[in-house]
XYZ file of C-alpha atoms in Angstrom:
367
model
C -37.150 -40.295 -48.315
C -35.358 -39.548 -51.985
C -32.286 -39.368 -52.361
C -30.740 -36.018 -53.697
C -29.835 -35.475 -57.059
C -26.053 -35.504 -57.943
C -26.313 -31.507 -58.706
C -27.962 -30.777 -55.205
C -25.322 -32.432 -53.076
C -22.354 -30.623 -55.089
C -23.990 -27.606 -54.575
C -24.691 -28.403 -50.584
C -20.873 -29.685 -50.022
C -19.954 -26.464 -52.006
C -21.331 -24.206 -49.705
C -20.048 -26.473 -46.863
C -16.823 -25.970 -47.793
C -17.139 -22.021 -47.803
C -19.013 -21.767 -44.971
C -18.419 -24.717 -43.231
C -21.354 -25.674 -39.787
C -23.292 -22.907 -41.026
C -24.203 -24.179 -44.498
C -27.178 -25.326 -45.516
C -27.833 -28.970 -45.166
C -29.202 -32.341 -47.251
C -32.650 -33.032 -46.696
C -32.795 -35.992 -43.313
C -30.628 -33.745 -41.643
C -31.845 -31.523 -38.741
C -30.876 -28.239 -39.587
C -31.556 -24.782 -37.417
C -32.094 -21.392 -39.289
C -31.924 -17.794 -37.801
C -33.309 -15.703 -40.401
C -31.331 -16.024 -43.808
C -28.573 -17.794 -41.800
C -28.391 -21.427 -41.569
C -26.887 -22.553 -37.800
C -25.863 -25.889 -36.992
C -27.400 -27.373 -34.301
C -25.725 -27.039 -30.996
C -23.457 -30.053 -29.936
C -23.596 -31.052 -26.277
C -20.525 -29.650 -24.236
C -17.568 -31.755 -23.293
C -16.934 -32.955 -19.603
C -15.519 -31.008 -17.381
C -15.544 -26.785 -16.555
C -14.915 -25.108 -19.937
C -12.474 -21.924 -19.372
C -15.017 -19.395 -21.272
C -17.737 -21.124 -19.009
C -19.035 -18.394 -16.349
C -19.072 -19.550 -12.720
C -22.689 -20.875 -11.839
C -23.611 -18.605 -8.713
C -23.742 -20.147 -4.880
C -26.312 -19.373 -3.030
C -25.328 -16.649 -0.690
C -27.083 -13.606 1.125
C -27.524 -11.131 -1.586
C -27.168 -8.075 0.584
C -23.556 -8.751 1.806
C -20.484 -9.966 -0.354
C -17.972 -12.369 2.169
C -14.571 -11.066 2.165
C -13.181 -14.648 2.512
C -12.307 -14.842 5.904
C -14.921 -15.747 8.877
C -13.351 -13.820 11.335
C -13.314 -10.761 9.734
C -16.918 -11.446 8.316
C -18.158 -11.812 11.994
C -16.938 -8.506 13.095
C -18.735 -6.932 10.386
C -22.339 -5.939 11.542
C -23.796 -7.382 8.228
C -21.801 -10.760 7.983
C -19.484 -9.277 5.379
C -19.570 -6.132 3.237
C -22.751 -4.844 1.643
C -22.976 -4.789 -1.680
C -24.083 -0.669 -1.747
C -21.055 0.324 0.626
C -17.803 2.141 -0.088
C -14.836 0.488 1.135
C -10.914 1.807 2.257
C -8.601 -0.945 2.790
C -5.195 0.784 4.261
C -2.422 -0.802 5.082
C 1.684 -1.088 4.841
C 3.345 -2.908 1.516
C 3.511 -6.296 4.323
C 0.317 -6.074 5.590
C -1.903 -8.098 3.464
C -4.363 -5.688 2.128
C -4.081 -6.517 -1.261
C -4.475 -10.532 -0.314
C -7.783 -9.508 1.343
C -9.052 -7.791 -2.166
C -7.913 -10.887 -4.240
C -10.593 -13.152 -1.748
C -13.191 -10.859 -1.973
C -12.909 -10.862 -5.758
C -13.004 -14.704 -5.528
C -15.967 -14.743 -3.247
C -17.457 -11.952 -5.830
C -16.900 -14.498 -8.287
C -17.818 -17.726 -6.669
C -21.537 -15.410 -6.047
C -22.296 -14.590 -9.767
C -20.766 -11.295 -9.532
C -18.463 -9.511 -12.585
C -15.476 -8.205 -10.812
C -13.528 -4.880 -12.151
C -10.099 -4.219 -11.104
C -9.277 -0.106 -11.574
C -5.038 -0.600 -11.890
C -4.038 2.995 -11.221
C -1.186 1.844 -9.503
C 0.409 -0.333 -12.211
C 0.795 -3.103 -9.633
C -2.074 -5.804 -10.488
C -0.133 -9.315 -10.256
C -2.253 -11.893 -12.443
C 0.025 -14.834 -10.449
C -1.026 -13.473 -7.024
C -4.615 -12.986 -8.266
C -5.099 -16.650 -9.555
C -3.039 -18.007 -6.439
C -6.329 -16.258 -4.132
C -8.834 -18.119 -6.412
C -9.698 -14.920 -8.997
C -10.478 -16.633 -12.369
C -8.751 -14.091 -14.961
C -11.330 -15.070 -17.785
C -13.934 -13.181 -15.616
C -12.048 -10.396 -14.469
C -12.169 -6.816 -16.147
C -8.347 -5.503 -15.445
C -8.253 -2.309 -16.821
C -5.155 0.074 -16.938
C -5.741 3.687 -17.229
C -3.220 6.468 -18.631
C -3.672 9.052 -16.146
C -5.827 9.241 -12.541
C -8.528 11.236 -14.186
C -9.068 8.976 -16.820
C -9.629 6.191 -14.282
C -11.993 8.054 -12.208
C -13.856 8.670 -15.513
C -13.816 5.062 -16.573
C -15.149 4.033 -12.856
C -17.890 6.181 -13.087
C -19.088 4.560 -16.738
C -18.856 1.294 -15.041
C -21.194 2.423 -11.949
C -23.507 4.375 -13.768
C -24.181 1.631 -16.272
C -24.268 -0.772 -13.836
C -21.887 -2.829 -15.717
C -20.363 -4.680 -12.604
C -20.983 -6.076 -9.464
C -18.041 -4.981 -7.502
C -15.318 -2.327 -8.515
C -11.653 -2.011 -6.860
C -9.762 0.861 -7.184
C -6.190 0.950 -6.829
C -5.016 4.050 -5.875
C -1.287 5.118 -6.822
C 1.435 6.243 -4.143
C 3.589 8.473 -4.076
C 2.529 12.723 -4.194
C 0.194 14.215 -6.591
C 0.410 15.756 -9.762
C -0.121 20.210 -9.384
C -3.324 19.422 -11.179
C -4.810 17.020 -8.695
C -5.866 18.686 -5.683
C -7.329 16.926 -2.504
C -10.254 18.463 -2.492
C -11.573 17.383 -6.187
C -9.846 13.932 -5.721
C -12.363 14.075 -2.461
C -15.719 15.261 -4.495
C -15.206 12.813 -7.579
C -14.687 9.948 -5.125
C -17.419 10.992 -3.596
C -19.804 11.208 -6.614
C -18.470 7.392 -7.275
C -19.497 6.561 -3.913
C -22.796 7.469 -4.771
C -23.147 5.844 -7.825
C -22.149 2.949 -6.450
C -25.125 3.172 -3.629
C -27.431 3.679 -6.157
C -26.227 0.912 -8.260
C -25.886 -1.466 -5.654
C -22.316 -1.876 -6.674
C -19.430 -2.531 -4.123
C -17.032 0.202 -3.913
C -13.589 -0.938 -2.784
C -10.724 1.692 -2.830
C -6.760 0.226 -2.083
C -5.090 3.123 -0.364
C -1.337 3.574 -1.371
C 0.633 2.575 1.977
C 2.786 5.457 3.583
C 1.789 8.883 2.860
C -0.186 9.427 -0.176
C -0.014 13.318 -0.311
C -3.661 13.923 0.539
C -5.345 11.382 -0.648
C -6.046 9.422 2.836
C -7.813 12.285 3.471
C -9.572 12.413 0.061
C -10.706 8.850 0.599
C -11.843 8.821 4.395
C -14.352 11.533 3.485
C -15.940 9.724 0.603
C -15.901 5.985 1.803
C -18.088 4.979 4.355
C -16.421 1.797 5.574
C -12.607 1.764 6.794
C -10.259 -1.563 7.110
C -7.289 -1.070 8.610
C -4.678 -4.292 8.342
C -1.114 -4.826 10.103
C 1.029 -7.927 10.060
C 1.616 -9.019 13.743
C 3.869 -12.327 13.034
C 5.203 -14.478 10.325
C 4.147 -17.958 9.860
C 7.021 -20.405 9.233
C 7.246 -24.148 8.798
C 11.153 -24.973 9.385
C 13.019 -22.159 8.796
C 10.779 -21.061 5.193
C 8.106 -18.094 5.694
C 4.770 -19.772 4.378
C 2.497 -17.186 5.621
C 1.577 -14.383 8.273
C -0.768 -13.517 10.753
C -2.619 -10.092 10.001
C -4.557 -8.104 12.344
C -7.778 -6.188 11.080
C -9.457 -3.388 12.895
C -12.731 -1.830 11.266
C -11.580 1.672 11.998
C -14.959 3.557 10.831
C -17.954 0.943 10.107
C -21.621 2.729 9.735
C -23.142 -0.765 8.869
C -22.235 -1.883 12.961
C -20.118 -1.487 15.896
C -17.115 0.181 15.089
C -13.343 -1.013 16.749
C -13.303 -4.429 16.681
C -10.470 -6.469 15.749
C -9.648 -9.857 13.956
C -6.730 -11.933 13.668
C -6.437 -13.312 10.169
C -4.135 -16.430 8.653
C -2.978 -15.610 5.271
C -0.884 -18.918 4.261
C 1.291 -18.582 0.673
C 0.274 -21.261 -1.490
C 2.642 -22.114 -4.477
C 0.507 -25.263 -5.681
C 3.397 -27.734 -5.291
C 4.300 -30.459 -2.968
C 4.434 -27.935 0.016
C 0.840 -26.833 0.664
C 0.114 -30.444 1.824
C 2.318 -29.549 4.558
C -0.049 -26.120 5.347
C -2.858 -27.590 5.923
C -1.078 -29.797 9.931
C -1.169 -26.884 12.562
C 1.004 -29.056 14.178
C 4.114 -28.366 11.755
C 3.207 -24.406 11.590
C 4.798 -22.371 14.032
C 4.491 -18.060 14.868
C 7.160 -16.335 14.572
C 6.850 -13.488 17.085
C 7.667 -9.679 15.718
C 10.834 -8.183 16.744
C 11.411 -6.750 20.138
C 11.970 -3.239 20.794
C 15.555 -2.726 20.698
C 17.417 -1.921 23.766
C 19.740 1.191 24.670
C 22.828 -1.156 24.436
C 24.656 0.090 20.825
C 25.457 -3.336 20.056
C 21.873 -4.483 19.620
C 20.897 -1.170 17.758
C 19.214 -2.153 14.518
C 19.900 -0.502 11.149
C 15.764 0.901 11.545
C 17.478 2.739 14.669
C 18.164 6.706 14.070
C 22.034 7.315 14.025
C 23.585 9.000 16.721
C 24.375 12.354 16.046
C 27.989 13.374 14.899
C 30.727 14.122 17.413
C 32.435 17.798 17.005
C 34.953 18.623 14.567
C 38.074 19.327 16.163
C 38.938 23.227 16.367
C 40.846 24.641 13.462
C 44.543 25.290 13.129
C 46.334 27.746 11.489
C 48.931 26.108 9.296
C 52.311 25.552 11.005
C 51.254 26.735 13.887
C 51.839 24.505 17.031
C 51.830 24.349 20.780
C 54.936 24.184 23.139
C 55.086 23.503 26.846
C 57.222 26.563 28.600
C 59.264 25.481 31.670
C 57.480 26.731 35.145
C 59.251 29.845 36.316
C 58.707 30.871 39.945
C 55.644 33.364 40.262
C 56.871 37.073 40.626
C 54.336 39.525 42.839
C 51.898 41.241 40.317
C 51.596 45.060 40.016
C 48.747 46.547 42.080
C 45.403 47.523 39.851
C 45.208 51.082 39.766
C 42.726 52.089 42.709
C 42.365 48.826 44.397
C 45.031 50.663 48.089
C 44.084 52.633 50.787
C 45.663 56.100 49.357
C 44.599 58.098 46.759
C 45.219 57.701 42.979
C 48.631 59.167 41.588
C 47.615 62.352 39.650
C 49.175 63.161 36.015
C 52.577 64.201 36.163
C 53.372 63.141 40.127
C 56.407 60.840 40.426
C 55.229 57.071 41.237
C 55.221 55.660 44.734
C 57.400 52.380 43.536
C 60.260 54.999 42.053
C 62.602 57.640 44.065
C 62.059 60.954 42.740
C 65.750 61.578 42.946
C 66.841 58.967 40.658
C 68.041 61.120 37.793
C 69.204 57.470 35.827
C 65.944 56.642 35.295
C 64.295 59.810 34.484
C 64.043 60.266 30.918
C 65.243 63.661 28.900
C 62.332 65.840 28.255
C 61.572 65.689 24.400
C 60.008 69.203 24.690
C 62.081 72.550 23.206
């Protein structure tokens, strides 16, 4: 093969320079062209998983997406949840709930799915998330300004089919004047149904405590209902490294509703420590608080208050109270009426005075 002129490989390492693997090459090189632009040829990856890399899928039932724990999968009539069903996950700020959504993202994942995370609440914890197994380079976390823009961006997502599973994190707290319980219940709704027809899973994190109408907003448009409690810490020595959560499938119309499942929700840090989660025998249950007794001394601060005592009566100022010595008791004047006679008329003398007694009669004011 010739060799290239001087002129020809100036010009070539010219054009290298400016546009560096996509030049042009010398002739004995393999060189790969997409129209009018030259490409490199494609150099074989390095070892190992490459961030940017997306997750090869695992075979797995393609109706149903696993939630991440087995005993809460076997309750469920399917085996899990199905991938065309609308979800409510409720529970208190302890319970959990939010745990559970972070596994079934990562089983999502693990499946081939792309994952979209709806942050109305403001709350989405990336530590947390990667902690559960959620890889953040295939996770769509999007933050919306107000609740109606979210709803709006959820239903692009569903109606283009854009992802696999959607979670929507509701806010607390009460609603704005504008956003009444009864639209909040038709637009979830409509989402719910793009989400059937999509076959997209619909998850919706309820706020814990009272959310002003929307528990009732989403238990209309959702047609699966989780309902998670904490029944016990976990602790090895005296350090909290976990909990035990209970589960009840409150509303199911995929199976049998009312079933329970315990689940084991352990807090991994990734240090030293988490060898020490996986030996039962080192793990111990905390049981939850007794009921406290009528005793005040083992009233807790959760207790009520007992209701205030009386304020004292009020005093005029200076004004004060004096025992009087006992005097002997005199006989008391009969009421008027109460003997056997008749009543004195006006002007008679009285029975208890002489009518002669002249000292004691007084002068007659009249002229």
């Amino acid at each position: 093969m010739a060799t290239p002129s001087p002129d020809v490989t100036a010009a070539v390492a010219s054009l290298q320079a400016r546009w560096g693997a996509a030049a042009p090459r010398a002739a004995g090189t393999t060189t790969i062209t997409d129209g009018a632009l030259a490409l490199a040829p494609a150099t074989a990856p390095a070892p190992g998983p490459s961030p940017t890399h997306r997750p090869d899928p695992i075979p797995a039932d393609d109706r149903v997406i696993h939630t991440g724990f087995a005993a809460l999968d076997a309750i469920l009539g399917p085996g899990g949840l199905p991938r065309n069903a609308s979800v409510a996950i409720r529970g208190d700020g302890s319970s959990g709930r939010t745990t559970l959504v972070h596994r079934l993202a990562a089983e999502a994942q693990n499946a081939g799915s792309i994952v979209a995370w709806l942050d109305l609440s403001r709350s989405f914890d990336p530590v947390e998330a990667v902690a559960r197994g959620v890889r953040l380079d295939w996770l769509v976390v999007i933050t919306p300004e107000t609740f109606d823009e979210g709803l709006a961006i959820g239903g692009a997502l569903l109606a283009g089919r854009s992802v696999d599973l959607l979670v929507l994190d509701l806010p607390g707290g009460r609603l704005a004047a504008t956003d009444k319980p009864a639209r909040i219940a038709d637009r979830l709704g409509r989402l719910a149904a793009l989400a059937r027809r999509s076959e997209t899973l619909f998850v919706v994190l309820e706020p814990p405590g009272d959310a002003g109408g929307l528990t009732t907003a989403v238990a209309e448009a959702t047609s699966l209902r989780l309902e998670l409690a904490r029944r016990s810490w976990i602790r090895l020595g005296r350090d909290v490294v976990g909990q035990r959560t209970e589960a009840l499938v409150a509303r199911n119309r995929y199976g049998p509703p009312g079933r329970r499942a315990t689940l084991r929700i352990l807090y991994a840090e990734g240090g030293e420590r988490d060898a020490c989660l996986r030996r039962d025998d080192l793990l111990h249950d905390e049981a939850p608080d007794p009921a406290p007794a009528t005793d005040e001394r083992t009233i807790r601060d959760a207790t009520p208050p007992s209701p205030p005592a009386a304020p004292p009566p009020r005093t005029r100022p200076g004004a004060s109270l004096r025992a009087l010595p006992a005097r002997p008791a005199r006989p008391g004047r009969p009421a008027v009426g109460s003997g056997p006679g008749r009543r004195r008329e006006p002007g008679s003398p009285g029975a208890g005075r002489p009518a002669g007694d002249a000292a004691r009669e007084r002068p007659s004011t009249r002229p």
